[in-house]
Short mmCIF file of C-alpha atoms and ligand atoms in Angstrom, two decimals:
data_model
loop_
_atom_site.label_atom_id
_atom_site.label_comp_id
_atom_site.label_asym_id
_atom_site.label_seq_id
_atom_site.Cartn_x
_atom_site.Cartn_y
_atom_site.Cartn_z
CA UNK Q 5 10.00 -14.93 0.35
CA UNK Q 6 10.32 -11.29 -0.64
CA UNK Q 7 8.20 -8.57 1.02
CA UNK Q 8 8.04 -5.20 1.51
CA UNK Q 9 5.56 -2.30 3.76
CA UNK Q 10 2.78 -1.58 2.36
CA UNK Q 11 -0.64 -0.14 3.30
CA UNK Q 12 -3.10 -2.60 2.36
CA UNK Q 13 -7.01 -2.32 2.02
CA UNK Q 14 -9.14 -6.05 2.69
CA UNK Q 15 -12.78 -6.32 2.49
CA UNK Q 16 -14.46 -6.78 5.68
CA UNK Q 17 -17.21 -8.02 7.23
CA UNK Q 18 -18.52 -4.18 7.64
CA UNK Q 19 -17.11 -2.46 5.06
CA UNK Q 20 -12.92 -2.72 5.06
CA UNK Q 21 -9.60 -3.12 7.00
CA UNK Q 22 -6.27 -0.85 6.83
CA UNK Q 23 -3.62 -2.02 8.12
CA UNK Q 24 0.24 -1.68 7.55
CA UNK Q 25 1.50 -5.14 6.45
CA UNK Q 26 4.35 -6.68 5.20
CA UNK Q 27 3.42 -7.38 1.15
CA UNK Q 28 4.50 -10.37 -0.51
CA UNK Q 29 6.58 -9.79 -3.72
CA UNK Q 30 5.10 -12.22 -5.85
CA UNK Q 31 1.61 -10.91 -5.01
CA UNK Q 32 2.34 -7.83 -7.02
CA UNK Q 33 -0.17 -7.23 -10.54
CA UNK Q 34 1.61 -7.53 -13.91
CA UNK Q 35 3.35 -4.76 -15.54
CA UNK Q 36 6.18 -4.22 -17.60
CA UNK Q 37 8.59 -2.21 -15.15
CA UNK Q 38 9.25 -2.44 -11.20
CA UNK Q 39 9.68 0.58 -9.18
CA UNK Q 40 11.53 1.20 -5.95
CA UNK Q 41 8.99 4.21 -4.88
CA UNK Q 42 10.73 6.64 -2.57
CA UNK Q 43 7.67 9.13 -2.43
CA UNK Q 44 3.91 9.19 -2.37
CA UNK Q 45 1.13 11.99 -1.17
CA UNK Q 46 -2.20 12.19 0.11
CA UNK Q 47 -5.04 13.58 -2.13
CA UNK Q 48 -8.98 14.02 -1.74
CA UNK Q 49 -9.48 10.77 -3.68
CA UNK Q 50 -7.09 8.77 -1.43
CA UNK Q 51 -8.83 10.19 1.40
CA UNK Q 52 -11.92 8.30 -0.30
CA UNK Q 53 -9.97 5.42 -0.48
CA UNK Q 54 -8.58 4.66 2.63
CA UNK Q 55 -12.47 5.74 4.69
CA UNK Q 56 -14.39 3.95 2.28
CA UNK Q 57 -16.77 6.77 1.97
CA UNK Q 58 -16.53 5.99 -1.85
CA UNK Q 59 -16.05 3.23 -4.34
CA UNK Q 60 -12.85 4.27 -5.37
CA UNK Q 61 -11.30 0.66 -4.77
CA UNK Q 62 -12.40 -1.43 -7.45
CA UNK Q 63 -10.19 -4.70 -6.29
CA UNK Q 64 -9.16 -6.30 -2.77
CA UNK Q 65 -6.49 -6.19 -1.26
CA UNK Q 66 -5.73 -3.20 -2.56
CA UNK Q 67 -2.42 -1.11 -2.18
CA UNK Q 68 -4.31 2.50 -1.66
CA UNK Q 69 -2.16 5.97 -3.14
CA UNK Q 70 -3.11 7.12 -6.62
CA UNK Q 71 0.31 8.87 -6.98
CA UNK Q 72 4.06 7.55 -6.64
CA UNK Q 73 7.73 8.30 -7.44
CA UNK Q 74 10.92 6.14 -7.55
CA UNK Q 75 13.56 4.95 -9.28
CA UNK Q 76 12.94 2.05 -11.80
CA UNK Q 77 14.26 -1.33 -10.64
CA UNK Q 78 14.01 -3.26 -13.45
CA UNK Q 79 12.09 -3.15 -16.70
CA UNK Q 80 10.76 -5.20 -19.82
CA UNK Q 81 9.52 -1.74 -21.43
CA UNK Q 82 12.01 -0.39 -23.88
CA UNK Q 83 11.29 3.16 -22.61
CA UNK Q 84 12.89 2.37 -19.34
CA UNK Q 85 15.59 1.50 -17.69
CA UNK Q 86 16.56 0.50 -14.26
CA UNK Q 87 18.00 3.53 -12.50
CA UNK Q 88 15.22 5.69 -14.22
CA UNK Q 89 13.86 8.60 -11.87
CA UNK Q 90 9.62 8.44 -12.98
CA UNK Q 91 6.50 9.56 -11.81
CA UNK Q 92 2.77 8.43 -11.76
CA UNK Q 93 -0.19 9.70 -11.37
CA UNK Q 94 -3.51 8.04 -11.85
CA UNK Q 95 -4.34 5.29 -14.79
CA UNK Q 96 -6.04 3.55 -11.96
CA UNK Q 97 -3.11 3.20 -9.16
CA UNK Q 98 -4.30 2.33 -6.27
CA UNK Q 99 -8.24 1.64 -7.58
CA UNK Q 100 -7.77 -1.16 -9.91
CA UNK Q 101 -3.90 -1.55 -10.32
CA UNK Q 102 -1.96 -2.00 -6.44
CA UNK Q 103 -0.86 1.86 -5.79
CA UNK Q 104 1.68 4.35 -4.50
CA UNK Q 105 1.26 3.33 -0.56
CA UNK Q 106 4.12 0.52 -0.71
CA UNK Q 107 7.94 0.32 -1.31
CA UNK Q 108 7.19 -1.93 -4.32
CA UNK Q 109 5.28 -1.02 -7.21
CA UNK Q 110 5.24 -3.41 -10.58
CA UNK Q 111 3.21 -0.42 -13.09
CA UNK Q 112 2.83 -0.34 -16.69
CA UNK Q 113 5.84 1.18 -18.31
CA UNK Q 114 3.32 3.52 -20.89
CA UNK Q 115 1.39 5.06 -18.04
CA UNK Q 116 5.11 6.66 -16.74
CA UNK Q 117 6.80 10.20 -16.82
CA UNK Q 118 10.33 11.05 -16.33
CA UNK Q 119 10.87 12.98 -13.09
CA UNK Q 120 12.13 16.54 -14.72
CA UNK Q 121 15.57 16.82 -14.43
CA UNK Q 122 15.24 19.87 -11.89
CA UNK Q 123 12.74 18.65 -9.54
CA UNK Q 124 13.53 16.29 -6.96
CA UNK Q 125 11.11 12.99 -6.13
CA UNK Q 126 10.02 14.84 -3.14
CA UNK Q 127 8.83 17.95 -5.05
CA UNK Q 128 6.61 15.95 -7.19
CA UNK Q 129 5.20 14.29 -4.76
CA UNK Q 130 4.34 17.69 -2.85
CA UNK Q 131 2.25 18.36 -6.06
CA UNK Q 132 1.19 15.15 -6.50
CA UNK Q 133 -2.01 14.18 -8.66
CA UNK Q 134 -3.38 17.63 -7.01
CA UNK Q 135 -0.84 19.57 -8.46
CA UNK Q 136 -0.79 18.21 -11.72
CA UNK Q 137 -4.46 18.74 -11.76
CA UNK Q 138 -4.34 22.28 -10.62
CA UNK Q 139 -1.47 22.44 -14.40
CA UNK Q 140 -4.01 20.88 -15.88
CA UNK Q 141 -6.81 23.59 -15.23
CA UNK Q 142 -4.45 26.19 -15.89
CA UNK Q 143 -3.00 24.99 -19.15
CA UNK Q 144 -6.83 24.45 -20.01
CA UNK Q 145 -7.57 28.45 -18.98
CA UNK Q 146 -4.39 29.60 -21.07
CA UNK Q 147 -5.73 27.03 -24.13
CA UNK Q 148 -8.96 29.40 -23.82
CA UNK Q 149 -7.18 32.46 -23.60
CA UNK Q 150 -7.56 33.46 -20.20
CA UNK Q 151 -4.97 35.60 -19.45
CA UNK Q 152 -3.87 37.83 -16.42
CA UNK Q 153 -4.95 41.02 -19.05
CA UNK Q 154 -8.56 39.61 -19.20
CA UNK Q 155 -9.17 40.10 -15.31
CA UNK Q 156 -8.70 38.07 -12.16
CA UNK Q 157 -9.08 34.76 -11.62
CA UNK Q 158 -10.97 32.54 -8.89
CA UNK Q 159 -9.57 29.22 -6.89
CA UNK Q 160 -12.20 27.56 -4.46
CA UNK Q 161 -10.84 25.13 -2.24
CA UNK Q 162 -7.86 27.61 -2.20
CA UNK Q 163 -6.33 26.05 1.04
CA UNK Q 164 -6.72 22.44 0.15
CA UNK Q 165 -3.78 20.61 -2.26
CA UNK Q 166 -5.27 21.38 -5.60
CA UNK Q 167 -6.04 25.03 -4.78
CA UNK Q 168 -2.79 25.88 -3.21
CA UNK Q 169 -0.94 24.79 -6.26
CA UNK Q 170 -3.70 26.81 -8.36
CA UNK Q 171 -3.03 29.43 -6.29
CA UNK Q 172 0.80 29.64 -6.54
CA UNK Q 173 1.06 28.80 -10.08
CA UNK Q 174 -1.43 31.54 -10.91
CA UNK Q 175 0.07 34.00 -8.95
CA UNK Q 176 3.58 33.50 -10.51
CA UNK Q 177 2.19 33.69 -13.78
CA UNK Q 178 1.00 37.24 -13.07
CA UNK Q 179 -2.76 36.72 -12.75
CA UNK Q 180 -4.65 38.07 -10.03
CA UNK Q 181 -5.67 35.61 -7.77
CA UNK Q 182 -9.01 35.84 -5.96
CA UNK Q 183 -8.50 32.44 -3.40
CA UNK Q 184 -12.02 31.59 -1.84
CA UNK Q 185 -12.07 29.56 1.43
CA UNK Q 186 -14.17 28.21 4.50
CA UNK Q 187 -10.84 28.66 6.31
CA UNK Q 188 -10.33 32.46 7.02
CA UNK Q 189 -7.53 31.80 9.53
CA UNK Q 190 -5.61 30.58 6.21
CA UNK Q 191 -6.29 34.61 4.62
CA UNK Q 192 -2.04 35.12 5.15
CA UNK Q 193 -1.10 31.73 4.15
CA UNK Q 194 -2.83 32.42 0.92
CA UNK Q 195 -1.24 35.33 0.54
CA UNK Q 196 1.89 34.09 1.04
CA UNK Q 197 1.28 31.89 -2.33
CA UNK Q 198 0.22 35.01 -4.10
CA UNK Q 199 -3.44 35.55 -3.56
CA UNK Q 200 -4.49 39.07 -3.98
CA UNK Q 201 -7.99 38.92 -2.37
CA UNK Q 202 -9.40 36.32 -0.07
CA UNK Q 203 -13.37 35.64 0.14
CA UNK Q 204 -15.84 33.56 2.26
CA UNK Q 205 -16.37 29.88 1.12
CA UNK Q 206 -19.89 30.78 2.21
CA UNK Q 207 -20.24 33.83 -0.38
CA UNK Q 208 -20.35 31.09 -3.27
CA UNK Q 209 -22.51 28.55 -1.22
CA UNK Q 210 -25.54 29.92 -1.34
CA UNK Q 211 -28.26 29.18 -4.34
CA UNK Q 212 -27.15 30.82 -7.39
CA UNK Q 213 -28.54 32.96 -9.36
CA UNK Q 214 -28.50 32.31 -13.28
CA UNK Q 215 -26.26 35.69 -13.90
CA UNK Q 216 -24.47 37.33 -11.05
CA UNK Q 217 -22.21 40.24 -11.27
CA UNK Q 218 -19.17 39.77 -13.19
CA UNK Q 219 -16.22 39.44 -10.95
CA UNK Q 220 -13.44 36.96 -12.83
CA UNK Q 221 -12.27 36.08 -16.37
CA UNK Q 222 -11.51 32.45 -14.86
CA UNK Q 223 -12.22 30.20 -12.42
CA UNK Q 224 -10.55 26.91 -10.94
CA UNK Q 225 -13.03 25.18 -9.21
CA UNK Q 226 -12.43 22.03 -6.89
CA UNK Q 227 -15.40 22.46 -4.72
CA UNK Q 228 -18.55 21.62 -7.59
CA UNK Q 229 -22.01 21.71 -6.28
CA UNK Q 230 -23.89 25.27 -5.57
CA UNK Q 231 -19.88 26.84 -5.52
CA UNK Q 232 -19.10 25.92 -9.05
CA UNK Q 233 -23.00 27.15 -10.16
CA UNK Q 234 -22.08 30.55 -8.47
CA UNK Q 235 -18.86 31.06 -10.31
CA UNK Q 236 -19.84 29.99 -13.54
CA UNK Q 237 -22.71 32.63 -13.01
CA UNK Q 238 -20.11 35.78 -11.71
CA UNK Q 239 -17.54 34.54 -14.76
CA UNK Q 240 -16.81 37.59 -17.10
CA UNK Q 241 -18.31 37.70 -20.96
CA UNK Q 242 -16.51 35.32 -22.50
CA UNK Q 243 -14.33 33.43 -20.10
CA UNK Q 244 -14.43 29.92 -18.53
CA UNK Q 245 -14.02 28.33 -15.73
CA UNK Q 246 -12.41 24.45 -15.01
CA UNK Q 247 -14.54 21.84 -13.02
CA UNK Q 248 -11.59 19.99 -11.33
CA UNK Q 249 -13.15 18.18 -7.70
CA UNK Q 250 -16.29 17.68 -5.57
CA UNK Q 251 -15.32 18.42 -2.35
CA UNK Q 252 -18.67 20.67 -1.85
CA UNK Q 253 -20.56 17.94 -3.83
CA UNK Q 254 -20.73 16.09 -7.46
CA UNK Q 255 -24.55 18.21 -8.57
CA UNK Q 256 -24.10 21.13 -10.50
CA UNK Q 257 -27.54 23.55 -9.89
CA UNK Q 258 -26.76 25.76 -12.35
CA UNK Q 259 -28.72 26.76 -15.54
CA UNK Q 260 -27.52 27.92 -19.34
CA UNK Q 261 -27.94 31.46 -18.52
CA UNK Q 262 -23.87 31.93 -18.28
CA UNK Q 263 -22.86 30.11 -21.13
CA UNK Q 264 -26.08 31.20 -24.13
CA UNK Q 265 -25.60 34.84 -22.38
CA UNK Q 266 -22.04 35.59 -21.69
CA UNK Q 267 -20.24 32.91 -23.87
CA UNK Q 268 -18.88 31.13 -20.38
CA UNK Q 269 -17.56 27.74 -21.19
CA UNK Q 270 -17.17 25.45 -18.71
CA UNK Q 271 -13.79 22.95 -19.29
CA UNK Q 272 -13.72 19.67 -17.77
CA UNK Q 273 -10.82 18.82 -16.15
CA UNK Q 274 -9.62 14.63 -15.74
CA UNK Q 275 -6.07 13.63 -14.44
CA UNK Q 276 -6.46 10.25 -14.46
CA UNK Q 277 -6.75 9.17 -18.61
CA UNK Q 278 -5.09 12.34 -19.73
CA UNK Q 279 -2.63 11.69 -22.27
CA UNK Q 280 0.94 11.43 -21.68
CA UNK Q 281 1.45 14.13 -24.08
CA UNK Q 282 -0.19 16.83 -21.67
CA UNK Q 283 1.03 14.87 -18.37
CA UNK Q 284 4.82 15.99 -19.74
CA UNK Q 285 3.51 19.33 -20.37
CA UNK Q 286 2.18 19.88 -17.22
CA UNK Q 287 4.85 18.51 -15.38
CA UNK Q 288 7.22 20.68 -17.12
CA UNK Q 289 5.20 23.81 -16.64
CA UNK Q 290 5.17 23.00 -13.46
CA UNK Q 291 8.86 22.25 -12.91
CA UNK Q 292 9.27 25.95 -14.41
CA UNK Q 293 6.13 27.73 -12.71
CA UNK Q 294 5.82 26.93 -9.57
CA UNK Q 295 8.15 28.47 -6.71
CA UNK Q 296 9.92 25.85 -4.75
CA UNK Q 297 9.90 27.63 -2.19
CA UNK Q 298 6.21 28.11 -1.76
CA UNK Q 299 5.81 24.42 -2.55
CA UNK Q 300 7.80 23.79 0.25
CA UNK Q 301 5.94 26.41 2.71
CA UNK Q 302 2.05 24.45 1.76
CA UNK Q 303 3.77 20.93 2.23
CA UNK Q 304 3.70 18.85 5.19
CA UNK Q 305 5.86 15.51 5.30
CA UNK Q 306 4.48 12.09 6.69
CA UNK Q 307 5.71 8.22 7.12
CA UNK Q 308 3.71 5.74 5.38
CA UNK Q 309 2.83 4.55 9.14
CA UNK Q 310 0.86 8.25 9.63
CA UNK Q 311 -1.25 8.02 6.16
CA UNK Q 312 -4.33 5.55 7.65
CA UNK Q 313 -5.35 8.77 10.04
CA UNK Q 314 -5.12 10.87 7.19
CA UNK Q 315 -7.90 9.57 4.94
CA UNK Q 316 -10.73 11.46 7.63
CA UNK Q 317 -9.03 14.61 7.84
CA UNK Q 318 -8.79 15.11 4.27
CA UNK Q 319 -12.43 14.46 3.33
CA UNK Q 320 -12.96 16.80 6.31
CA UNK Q 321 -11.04 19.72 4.96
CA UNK Q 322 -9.06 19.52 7.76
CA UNK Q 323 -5.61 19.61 5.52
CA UNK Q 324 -4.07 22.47 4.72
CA UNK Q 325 -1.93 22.52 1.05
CA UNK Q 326 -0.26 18.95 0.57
CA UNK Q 327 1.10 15.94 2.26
CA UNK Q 328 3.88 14.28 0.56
CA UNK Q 329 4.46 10.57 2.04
CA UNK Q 330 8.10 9.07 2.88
CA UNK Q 331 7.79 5.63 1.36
CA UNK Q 332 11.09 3.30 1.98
P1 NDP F 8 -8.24 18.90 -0.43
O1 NDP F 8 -9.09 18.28 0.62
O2 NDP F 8 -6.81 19.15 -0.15
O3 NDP F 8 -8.91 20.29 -0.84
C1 NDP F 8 -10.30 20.46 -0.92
C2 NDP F 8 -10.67 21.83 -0.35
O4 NDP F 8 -12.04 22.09 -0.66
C3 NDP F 8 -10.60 21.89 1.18
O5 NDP F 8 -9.30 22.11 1.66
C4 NDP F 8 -11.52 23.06 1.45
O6 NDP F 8 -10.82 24.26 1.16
C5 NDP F 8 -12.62 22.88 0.38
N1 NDP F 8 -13.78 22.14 0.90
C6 NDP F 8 -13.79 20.96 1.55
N2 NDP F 8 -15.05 20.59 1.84
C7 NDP F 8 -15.85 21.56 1.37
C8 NDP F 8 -17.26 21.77 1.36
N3 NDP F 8 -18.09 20.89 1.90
N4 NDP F 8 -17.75 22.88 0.76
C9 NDP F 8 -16.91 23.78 0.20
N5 NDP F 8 -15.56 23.64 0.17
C10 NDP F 8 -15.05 22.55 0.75
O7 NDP F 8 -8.41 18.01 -1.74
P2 NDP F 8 -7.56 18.00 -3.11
O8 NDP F 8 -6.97 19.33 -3.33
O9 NDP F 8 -6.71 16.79 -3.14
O10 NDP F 8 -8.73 17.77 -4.16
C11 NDP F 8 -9.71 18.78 -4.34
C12 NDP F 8 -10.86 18.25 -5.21
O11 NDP F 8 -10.39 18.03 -6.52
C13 NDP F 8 -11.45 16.92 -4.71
O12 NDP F 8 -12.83 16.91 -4.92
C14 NDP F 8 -10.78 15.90 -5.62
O13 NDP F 8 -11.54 14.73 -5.78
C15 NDP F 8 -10.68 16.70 -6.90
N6 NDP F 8 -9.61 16.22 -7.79
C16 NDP F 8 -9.94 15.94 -9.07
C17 NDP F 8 -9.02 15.55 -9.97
C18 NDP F 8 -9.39 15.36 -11.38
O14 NDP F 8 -8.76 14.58 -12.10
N7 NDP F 8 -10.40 16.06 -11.85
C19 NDP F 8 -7.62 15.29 -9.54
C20 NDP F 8 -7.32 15.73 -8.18
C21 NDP F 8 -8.33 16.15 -7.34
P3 NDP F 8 -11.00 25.61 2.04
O15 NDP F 8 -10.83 25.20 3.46
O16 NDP F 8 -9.95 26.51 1.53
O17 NDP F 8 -12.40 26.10 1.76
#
């Protein structure tokens, strides 16, 4: 019998189990190519997973971690080959299809990206699904014309995964980054990524008003709720702002004041069904825009053993920038 470490998620009699098992081979779900994952990470929606706090498991046992990297062990896809460096994010992993959290993973072969040829496993796990995201919003904010000319830009959240990478990204594009936070004690690690000003997480909690003074051209948002109403209502004539997380809460209090009066447009931002198309775009741009080296100074490493004490600390905002996960 062939097994391998893997977190695994039961149903219990109150709510569910975690526990670090040894997984049996043949228990794996089909798919057309098996991976030998080497990295994973820890992101808000894992967080989710492993508590419980939300339904993001949709099947039991479940093998938690939406995000993985390896090498391809063998495949029935004609895309891939064994030996095959590949990423993946989303498409389900580890809510409906067994996920990242395990040595083993048997995927789909069509929801894969090649690892770019200058980034290592590692470094795409440090940006992980948050990472990807945080492309995502910014490719979205370019696609509307945002750019550094038109005025700064916001990032709520700015310490957690998604922001940091906003952050960074942003900063070594040239646009001024304004990084908002409940953290003030992270004010220099910001500005190590590149943020030029640093404001309260409270001066964006409080009930917005339908048009505020106009402070940004842009806005990457990760925190929803009362936060996302107040930027949308201090966003510049004509610029927009990306709903990417609801770490503040999944409402959105706001009213049509910013969008019928200043032209605001508000872009929703999904990582999970984008298209492979823009997945390979935003994994390139990020293999070209983000500094290594500031990836490296927001990323903190853990073994697969360490992720079950995660899941809290992330839904507390207790993590600062990423956690990539050694798998194997
Ligand atoms: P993190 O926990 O790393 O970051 C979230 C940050 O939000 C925290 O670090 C904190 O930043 C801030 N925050 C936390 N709680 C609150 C609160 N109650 N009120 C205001 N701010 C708060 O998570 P990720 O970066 O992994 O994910 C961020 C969000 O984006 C999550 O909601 C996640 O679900 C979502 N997401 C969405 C994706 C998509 O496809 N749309 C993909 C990936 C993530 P600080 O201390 O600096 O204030």
């Amino acid at each position: 019998m062939a097994t391998f470490k893997a977190i695994r998620i039961e149903k219990a009699e109150k709510g569910q189990s975690v526990a670090l098992v040894d997984f049996d081979e043949k228990d794996l779900m089909d798919g057309d190519v098996t991976v030998n994952v080497a990295w994973s990470t820890v992101n808000y929606k894992d967080g989710l997973a492993l508590t419980g706090k939300a339904p993001v498991v949709r099947r039991f046992p479940m093998i938690p971690g939406i995000d993985l990297a390896g090498t391809v062990e063998a495949s029935s896809n004609p895309a891939w080959r064994p030996g095959d460096q590949i990423i993946l994010n989303g498409f389900g992993l580890g809510e409906t299809h067994l996920g990242g959290y395990a040595e083993k993973a048997r995927v789909k072969g069509d929801w894969l990206v090649a690892l770019p040829s200058s980034m290592s496993g590692r470094d795409a796990m440090a940006i992980g699904t948050a990472g990807y995201t945080a492309m995502l919003a910014i490719l979205a904010l370019e696609h509307h014309g945002v750019t550094p000319d038109h005025g700064p830009v916001v990032v709520t959240g700015a310490a957690g995964g998604l922001g940091s990478v906003a952050v960074a990204v942003l900063a070594k594009l040239g646009y001024r980054v304004i990084a908002s936070t409940g953290r003030p004690q992270e004010a220099g690690y910001l500005r190590d990524l590149g943020a030029s000003d640093i404001i309260e997480r409270a001066e964006l909690s409080g009930t917005p008003r339908p048009l505020g003074r106009e402070r940004w051209a842009g806005g990457i948002d990760t925190v929803g709720s009362t936060t996302l109403a107040n930027v949308l209502s201090m966003t510049s004539y004509g610029g927009a702002v990306a709903a990417c997380g609801l770490a503040g809460g999944m409402d959105l209090p706001t009213s049509v004041a910013p969008f019928i009066l200043r032209g605001v447009c508000l872009l929703g931002i999904d990582s999970v069904m984008c298209s492979l198309e823009r997945r390979r775009t935003a994994w390139n741009r990020l293999a070209s825009d983000l500094d290594r080296g500031k990836l490296a100074a927001m990323t903190s490493e853990v073994g697969l053993g360490q992720v079950q004490d995660l899941g809290s600390a992330i839904l507390e905002g207790r993590v600062r920038g990423r956690i990539v996960v050694k798998i194997g």
